[in-house]
XYZ file of C-alpha atoms in Angstrom:
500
model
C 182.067 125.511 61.977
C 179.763 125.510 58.966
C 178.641 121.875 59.928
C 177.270 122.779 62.633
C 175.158 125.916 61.865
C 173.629 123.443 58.898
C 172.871 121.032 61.261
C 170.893 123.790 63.119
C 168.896 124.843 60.037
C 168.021 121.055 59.267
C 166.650 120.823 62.787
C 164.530 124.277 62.575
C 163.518 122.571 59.533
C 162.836 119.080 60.759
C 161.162 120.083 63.677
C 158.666 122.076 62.742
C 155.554 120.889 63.390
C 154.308 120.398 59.799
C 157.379 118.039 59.206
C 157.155 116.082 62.327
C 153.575 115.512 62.008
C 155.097 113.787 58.138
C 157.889 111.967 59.626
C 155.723 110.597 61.867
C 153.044 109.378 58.929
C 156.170 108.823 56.857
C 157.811 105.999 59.715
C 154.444 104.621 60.665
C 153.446 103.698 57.016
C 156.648 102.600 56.881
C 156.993 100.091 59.549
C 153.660 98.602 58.445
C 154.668 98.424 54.861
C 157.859 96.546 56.238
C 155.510 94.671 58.431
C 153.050 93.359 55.195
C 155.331 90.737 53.306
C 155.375 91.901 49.142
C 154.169 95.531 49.181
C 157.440 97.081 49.918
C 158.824 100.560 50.201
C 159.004 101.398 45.971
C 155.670 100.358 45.418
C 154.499 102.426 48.543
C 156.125 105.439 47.395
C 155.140 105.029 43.805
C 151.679 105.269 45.139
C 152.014 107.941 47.050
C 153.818 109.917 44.818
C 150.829 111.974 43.627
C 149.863 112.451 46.623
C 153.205 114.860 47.450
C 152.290 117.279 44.837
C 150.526 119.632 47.306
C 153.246 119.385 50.363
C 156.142 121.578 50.251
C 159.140 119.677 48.726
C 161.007 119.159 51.910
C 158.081 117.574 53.755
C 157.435 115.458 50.921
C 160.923 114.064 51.145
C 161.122 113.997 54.780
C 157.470 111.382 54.452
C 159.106 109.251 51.529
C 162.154 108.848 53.531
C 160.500 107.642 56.707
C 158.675 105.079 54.832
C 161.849 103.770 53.253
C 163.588 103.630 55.831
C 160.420 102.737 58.145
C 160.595 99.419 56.212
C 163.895 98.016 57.253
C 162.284 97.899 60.970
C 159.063 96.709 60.349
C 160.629 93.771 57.991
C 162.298 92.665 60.965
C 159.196 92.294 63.274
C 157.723 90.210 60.807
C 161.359 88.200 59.997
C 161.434 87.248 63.800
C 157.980 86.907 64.414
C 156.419 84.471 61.917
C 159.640 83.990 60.590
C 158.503 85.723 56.908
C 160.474 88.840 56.070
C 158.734 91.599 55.004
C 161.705 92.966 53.503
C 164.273 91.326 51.422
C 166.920 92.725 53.574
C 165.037 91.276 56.637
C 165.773 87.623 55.086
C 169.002 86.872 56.977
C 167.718 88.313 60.312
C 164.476 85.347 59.903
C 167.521 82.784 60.511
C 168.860 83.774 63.811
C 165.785 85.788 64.825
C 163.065 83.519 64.909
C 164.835 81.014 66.439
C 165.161 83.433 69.012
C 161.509 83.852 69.024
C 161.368 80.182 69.432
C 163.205 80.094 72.001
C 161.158 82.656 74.142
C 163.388 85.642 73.374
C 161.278 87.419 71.219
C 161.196 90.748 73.058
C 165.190 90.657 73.290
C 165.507 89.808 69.464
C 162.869 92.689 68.656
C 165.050 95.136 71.026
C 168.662 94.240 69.454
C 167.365 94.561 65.998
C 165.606 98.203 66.926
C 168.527 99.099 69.028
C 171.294 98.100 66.637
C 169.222 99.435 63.613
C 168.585 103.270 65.760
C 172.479 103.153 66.586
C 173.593 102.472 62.792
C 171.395 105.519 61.850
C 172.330 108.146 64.061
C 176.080 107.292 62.665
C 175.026 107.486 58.982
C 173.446 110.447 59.386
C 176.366 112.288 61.105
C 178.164 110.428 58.143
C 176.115 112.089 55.955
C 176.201 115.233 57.303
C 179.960 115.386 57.096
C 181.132 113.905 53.670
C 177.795 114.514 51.945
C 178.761 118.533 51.315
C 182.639 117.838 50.201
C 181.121 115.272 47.766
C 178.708 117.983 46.408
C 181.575 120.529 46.138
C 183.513 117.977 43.919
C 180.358 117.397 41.443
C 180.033 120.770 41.025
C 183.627 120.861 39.101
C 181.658 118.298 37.259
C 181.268 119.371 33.370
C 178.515 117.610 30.961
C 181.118 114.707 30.028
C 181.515 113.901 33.687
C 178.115 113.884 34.537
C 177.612 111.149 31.280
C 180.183 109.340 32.258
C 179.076 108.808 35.673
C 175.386 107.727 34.395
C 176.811 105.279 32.525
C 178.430 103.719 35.417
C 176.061 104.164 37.744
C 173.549 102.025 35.434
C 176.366 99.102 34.673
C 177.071 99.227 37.939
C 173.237 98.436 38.694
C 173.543 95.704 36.163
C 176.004 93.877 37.945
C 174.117 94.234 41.618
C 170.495 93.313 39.930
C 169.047 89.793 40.308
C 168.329 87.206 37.911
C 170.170 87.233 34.574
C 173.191 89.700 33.702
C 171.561 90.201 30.357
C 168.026 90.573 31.173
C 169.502 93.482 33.590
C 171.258 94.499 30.551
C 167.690 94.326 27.871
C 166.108 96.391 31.103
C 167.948 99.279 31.070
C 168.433 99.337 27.057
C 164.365 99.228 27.605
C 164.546 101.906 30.149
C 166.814 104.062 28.181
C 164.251 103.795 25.281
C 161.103 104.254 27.148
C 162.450 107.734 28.304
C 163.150 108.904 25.345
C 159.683 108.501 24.077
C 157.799 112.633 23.965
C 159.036 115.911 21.965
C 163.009 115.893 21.200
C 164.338 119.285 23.262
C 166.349 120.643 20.399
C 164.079 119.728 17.095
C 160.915 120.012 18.654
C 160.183 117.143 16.709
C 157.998 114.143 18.337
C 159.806 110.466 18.486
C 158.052 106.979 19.584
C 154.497 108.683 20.359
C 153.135 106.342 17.508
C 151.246 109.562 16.472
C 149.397 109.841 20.267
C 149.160 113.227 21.092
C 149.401 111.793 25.271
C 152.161 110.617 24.545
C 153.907 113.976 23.080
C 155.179 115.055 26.636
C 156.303 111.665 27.383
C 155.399 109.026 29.685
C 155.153 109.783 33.064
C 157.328 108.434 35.642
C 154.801 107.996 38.196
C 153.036 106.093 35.497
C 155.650 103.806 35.291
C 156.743 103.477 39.056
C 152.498 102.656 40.009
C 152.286 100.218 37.218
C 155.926 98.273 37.803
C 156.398 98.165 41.202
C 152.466 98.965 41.866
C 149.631 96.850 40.088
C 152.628 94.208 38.509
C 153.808 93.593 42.631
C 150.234 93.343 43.271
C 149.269 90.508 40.530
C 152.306 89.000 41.684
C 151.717 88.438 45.287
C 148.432 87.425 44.821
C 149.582 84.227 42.749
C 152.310 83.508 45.761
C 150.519 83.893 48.713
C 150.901 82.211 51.505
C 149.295 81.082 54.483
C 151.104 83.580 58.038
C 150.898 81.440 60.998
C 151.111 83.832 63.836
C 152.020 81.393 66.863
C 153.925 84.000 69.104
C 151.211 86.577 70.228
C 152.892 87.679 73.282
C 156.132 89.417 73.775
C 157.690 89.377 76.587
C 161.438 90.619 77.980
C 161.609 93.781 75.710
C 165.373 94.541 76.456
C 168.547 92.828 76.285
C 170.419 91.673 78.757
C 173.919 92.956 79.826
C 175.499 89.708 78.068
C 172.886 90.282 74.925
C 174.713 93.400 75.065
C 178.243 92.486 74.993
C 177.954 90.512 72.513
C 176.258 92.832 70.273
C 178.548 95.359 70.410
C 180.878 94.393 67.692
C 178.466 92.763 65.340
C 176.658 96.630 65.413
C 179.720 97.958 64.844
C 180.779 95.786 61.582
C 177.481 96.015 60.723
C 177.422 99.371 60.605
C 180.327 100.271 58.784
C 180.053 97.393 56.103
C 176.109 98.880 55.333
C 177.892 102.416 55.201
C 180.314 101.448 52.482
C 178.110 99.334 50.202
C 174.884 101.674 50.691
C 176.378 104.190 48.735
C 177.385 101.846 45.645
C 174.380 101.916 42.778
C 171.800 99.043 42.994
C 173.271 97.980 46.487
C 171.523 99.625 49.738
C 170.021 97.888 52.274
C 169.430 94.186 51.034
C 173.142 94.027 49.188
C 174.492 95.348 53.208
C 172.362 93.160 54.953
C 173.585 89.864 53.594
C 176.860 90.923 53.200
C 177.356 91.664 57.183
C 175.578 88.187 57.826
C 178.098 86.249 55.978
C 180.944 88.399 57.247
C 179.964 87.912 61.268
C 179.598 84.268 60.351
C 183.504 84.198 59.299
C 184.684 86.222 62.187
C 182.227 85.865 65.185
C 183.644 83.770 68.170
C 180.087 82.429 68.715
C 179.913 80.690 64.920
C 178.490 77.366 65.859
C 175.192 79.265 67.097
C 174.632 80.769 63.853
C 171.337 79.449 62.421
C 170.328 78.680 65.848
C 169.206 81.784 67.545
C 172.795 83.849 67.787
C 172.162 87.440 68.795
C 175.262 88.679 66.145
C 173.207 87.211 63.534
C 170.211 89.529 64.471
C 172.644 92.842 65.458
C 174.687 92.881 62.023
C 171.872 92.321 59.204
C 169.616 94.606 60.972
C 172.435 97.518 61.604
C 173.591 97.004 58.256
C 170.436 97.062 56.329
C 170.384 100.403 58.114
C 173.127 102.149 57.421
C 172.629 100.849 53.888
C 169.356 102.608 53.335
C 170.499 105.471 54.643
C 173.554 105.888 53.163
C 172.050 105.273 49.558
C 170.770 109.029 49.988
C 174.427 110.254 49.573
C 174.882 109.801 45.869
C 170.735 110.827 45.713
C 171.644 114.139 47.432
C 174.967 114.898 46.114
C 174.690 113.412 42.520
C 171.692 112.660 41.352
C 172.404 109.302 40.843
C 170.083 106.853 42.150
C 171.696 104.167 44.513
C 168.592 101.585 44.269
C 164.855 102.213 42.968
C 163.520 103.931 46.032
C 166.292 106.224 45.076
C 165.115 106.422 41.733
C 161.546 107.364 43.292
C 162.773 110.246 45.177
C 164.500 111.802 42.744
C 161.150 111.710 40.254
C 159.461 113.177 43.091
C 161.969 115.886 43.797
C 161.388 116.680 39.679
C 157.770 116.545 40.177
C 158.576 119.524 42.361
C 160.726 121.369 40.384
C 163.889 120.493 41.874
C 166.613 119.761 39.742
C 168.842 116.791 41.739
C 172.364 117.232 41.584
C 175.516 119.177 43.906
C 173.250 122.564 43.372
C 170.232 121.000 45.888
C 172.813 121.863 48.610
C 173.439 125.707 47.903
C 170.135 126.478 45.958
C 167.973 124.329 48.714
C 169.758 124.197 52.041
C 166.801 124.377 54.112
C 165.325 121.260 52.234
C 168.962 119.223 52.036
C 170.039 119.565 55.896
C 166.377 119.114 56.893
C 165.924 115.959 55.119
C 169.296 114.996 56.592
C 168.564 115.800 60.106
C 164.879 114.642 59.664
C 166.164 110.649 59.673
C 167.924 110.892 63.005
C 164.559 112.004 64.196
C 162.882 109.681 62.318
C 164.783 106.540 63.545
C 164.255 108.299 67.146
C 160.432 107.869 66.127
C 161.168 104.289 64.963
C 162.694 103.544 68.427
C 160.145 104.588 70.367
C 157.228 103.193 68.210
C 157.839 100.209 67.399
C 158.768 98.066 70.471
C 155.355 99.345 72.233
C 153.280 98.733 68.866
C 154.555 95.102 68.476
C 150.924 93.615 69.356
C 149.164 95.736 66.670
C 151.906 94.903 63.806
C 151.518 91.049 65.124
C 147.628 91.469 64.258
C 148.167 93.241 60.957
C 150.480 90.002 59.321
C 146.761 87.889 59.794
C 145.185 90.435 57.223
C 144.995 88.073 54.488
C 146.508 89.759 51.216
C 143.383 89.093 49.302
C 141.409 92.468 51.700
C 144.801 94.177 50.572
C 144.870 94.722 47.053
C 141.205 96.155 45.999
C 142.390 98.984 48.337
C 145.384 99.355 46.648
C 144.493 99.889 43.166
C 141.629 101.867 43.460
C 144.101 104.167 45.287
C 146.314 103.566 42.586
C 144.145 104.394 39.785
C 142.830 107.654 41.552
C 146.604 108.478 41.924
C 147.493 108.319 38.524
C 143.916 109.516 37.575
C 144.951 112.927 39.414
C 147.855 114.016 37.824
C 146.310 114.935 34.441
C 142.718 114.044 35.032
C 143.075 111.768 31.805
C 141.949 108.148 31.346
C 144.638 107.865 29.051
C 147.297 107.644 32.189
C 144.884 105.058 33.956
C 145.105 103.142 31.201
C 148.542 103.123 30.300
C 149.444 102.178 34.358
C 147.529 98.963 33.492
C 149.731 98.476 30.833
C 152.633 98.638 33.047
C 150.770 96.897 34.935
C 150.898 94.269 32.567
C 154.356 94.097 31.496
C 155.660 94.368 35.071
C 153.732 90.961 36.019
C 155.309 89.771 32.626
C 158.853 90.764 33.456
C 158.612 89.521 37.179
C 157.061 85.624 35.574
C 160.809 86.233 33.540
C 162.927 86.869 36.290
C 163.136 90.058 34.394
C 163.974 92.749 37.858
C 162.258 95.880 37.113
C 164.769 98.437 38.828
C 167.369 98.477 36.117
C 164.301 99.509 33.617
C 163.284 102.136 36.626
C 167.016 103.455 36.742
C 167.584 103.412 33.159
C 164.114 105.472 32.777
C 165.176 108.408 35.077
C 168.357 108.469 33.860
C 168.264 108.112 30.137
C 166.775 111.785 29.262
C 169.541 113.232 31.607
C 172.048 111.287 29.992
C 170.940 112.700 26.344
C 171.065 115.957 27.465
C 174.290 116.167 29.009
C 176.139 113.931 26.410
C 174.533 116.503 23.693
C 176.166 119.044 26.060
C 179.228 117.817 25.849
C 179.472 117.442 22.146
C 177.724 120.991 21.670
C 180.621 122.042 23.490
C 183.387 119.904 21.918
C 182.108 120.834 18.684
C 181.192 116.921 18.012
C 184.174 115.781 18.641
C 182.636 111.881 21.093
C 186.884 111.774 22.287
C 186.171 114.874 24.823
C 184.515 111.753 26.678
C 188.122 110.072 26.895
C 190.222 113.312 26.833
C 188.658 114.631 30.234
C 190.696 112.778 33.061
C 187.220 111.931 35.376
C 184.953 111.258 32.507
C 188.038 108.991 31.183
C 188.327 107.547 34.560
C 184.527 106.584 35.196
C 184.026 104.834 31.742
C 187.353 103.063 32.260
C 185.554 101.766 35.772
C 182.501 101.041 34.256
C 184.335 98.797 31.460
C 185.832 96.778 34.230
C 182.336 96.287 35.872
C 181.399 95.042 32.559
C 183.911 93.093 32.123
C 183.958 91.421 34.970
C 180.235 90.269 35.395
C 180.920 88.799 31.774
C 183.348 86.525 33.738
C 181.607 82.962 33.929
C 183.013 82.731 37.466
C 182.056 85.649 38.547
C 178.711 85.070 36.865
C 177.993 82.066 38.748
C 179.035 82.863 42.505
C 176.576 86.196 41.599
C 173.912 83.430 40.889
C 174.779 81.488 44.335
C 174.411 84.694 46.088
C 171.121 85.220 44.368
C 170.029 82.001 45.110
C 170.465 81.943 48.574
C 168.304 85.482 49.300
């Protein structure tokens, strides 16, 4: 079968020693990133973005996906540890988790969440590996009104899955839209919102952006909130679970598992959205409720195996589409641009190599995750006491040289500060900056297909409702739209919110 000979070019790929050696760096970084409350996976790979530009492309992708999802584990160390998530998805597993800890079952929390986290992504990645390539097939019956069309809902559909207010989502990707359009219009050749800055004429970078959003702003941030990390558990003991730890981890994996599958694939959900999601849902159905919130083992097993499969499965609509599920999404796709790679169905035929390599590359990678974090758990214990403050000079100098790199102009440096800025700005206004993020990568491709579309319509804007899919995906997107205008609706979303 053709599955399997593309599995066997992703693992020549993935294995050879070039890649490995990145995997490797990619998990590690990962895992600490996780482990360091506030830094995150977007801001990581923002920074390291520049740094890609001399790797081949499918090394480069192969790091950036071991740090992303390298941070769902280490978020958990921390979460059960010191009770402080370093991940937002990690938030549920603190409940259950460090209870656990409390209770002197640290090593046998730490195992379940590794174990149930490795098992979730060997299945997404045989997932991925099977409905990833029909998917692709599909979009590539995909005309320019389809591909519009499905933009469009992909950034509603991040509206209604962003935090905070529905229309400060909304005024962040209107803002996103308009920041990409900003550089020398394709067809004219004439320049639009440059304010007569020749830097600007080719536009604004999107590593400029990411580094001064989710960078310098998360930075500035952090440093106002925090907090003193009491480390009282320095010693793990017990690092495996027993047979019973294991019985009754078997379904929560399971549910877990397939819950993170389903919602890591929908725009602006992933690994957070899946994580609270299969909390709640175990709490409904597990026969052990009335331990919940008190060190249960299903509360550790399903948040941790869905967070997961969530990140992983987020790569499907990256891979196949385009489309950005989240903004670490968003990040890979401006780095596989920043290496010439157009994203879209064609990666799979024109890049093969580089598509089943990546794919393979994360069952490695969790393999990698597996075996390196249970043994490392005293080093990422010591690396929470690094006070934030020793953090951040570190960070922006590499910034700066980062940006500094790309064109060798002070102009960039300067205009990252800016971001910089506003991102700090937007966070104090509960302003989320990943709608801007999504609705900056995908507003030029949205211009250029929709002018496709009319080019080839003749200018006729109906060929949008006339073509059955396009029809179909704006009719979806209305709904979305409709919907999180529903005050009901509006205010369980806040709940939800509230309780993260």
């Amino acid at each position: 079968m053709d599955i399997f000979a593309n599995l066997l070019l992703g693992l020549q790929t993935s294995m050879s020693p070039v890649n490995l050696l990145y995997a490797l760096i990619g998990c590690f970084l990962g895992t600490a990133i996780g482990v360091l409350p506030g830094l995150g996976p977007a801001a990581t790979i923002a920074m390291l973005l520049p740094a890609t530009f001399a790797m081949p492309p499918v090394t480069a992708l192969i790091m950036l996906a071991g740090i992303f999802y390298g941070a769902q584990y280490g978020g958990s160390t921390t979460a059960i540890l010191v009770n402080l998530p370093g991940e937002t998805s990690s938030v549920v597993t603190a409940l259950d988790g460090h209870q656990m800890a409390r209770q002197g079952k640290a090593g046998r929390a730490l195992a379940t969440a590794a174990l149930a986290s490795f098992f979730a992504g060997t299945v997404c990645t045989l997932l991925i590996a099977l409905f990833a390539p029909p998917l692709a097939e599909v979009a590539l019956k995909f005309g320019p009104a389809e591909y519009f069309s499905l933009m469009v809902l992909g950034l509603i559909a991040s509206i209604v899955l962003a935090h905070g207010s529905i229309l400060h989502a909304l005024g962040m990707i209107v803002l996103g839209l308009l920041l990409g359009l900003i550089g020398t219009d394709v067809n004219s050749g004439l320049q639009r919102y440059t304010f007569d800055l020749p830097e600007l004429s080719d536009g604004i970078g999107f590593v400029i952006v990411a580094m001064g959003m989710f960078g310098i702003g998360e930075i500035v941030a952090n440093l106002q909130q925090e907090a003193s990390r009491d480390v009282s558990i320095n010693e793990v003991k017990g690092l495996w679970p027993t047979k019973e730890d294991f019985r009754r981890m078997v379904a929560p994996t399971l549910r877990g598992t397939a819950l993170g599958s389903i919602l890591g694939i929908l725009p602006g959900g992933g690994a957070a959205l899946a994580s609270f999601g299969a909390y709640a849902l175990e709490k409904k159905v597990s026969k052990n409720r009335s331990e919940f919130g008190k060190g249960a083992i299903e509360g550790v097993a399903a948040p941790e195996s869905a967070n997961n499969a969530g990140a992983q499965m987020s790569f499907i609509p990256m891979l196949t589409l385009g489309i950005p599920a989240n903004p670490v999404m968003a990040l890979m796709i401006g780095a596989m641009i920043i290496q010439g790679i157009q994203p879209g169905p064609s990666v799979m035929t024109e890049q093969p190599a580089l598509f089943w390599g990546l794919i393979v590359s994360m069952w490695i990678g969790n393999l990698m995750l597996l075996v390196l974090n249970l043994p490392l758990i005293g080093m990422w214990v010591k690396m929470i006491t690094i006070p934030y403050r020793y953090l951040f000079p570190m960070i922006i100098v590499f910034c700066a040289i980062g940006v500094f790199s790309l064109n060798n102009a002070h102009f960039d440096v300067y205009l990252m500060a800016l971001f910089g800025v506003i991102g700090y700005v937007f966070k104090k206004l509960d302003c989320e900056p990943a709608p801007l993020l999504l609705g900056f990568i995908l507003g030029p491709m949205m211009e250029e297909f929709l002018r496709r579309a009319l080019l080839l319509s003749k200018g006729d804007p109906l060929v949008l409702l006339t073509r059955p899919i396009s029809a179909g995906m704006l009719a979806l997107a209305l709904v979305l739209l409709a919907l999180v205008l529903l005050p009901s609706f509006s205010v369980t979303r806040e709940e939800a919110f509230q309780e993260e």
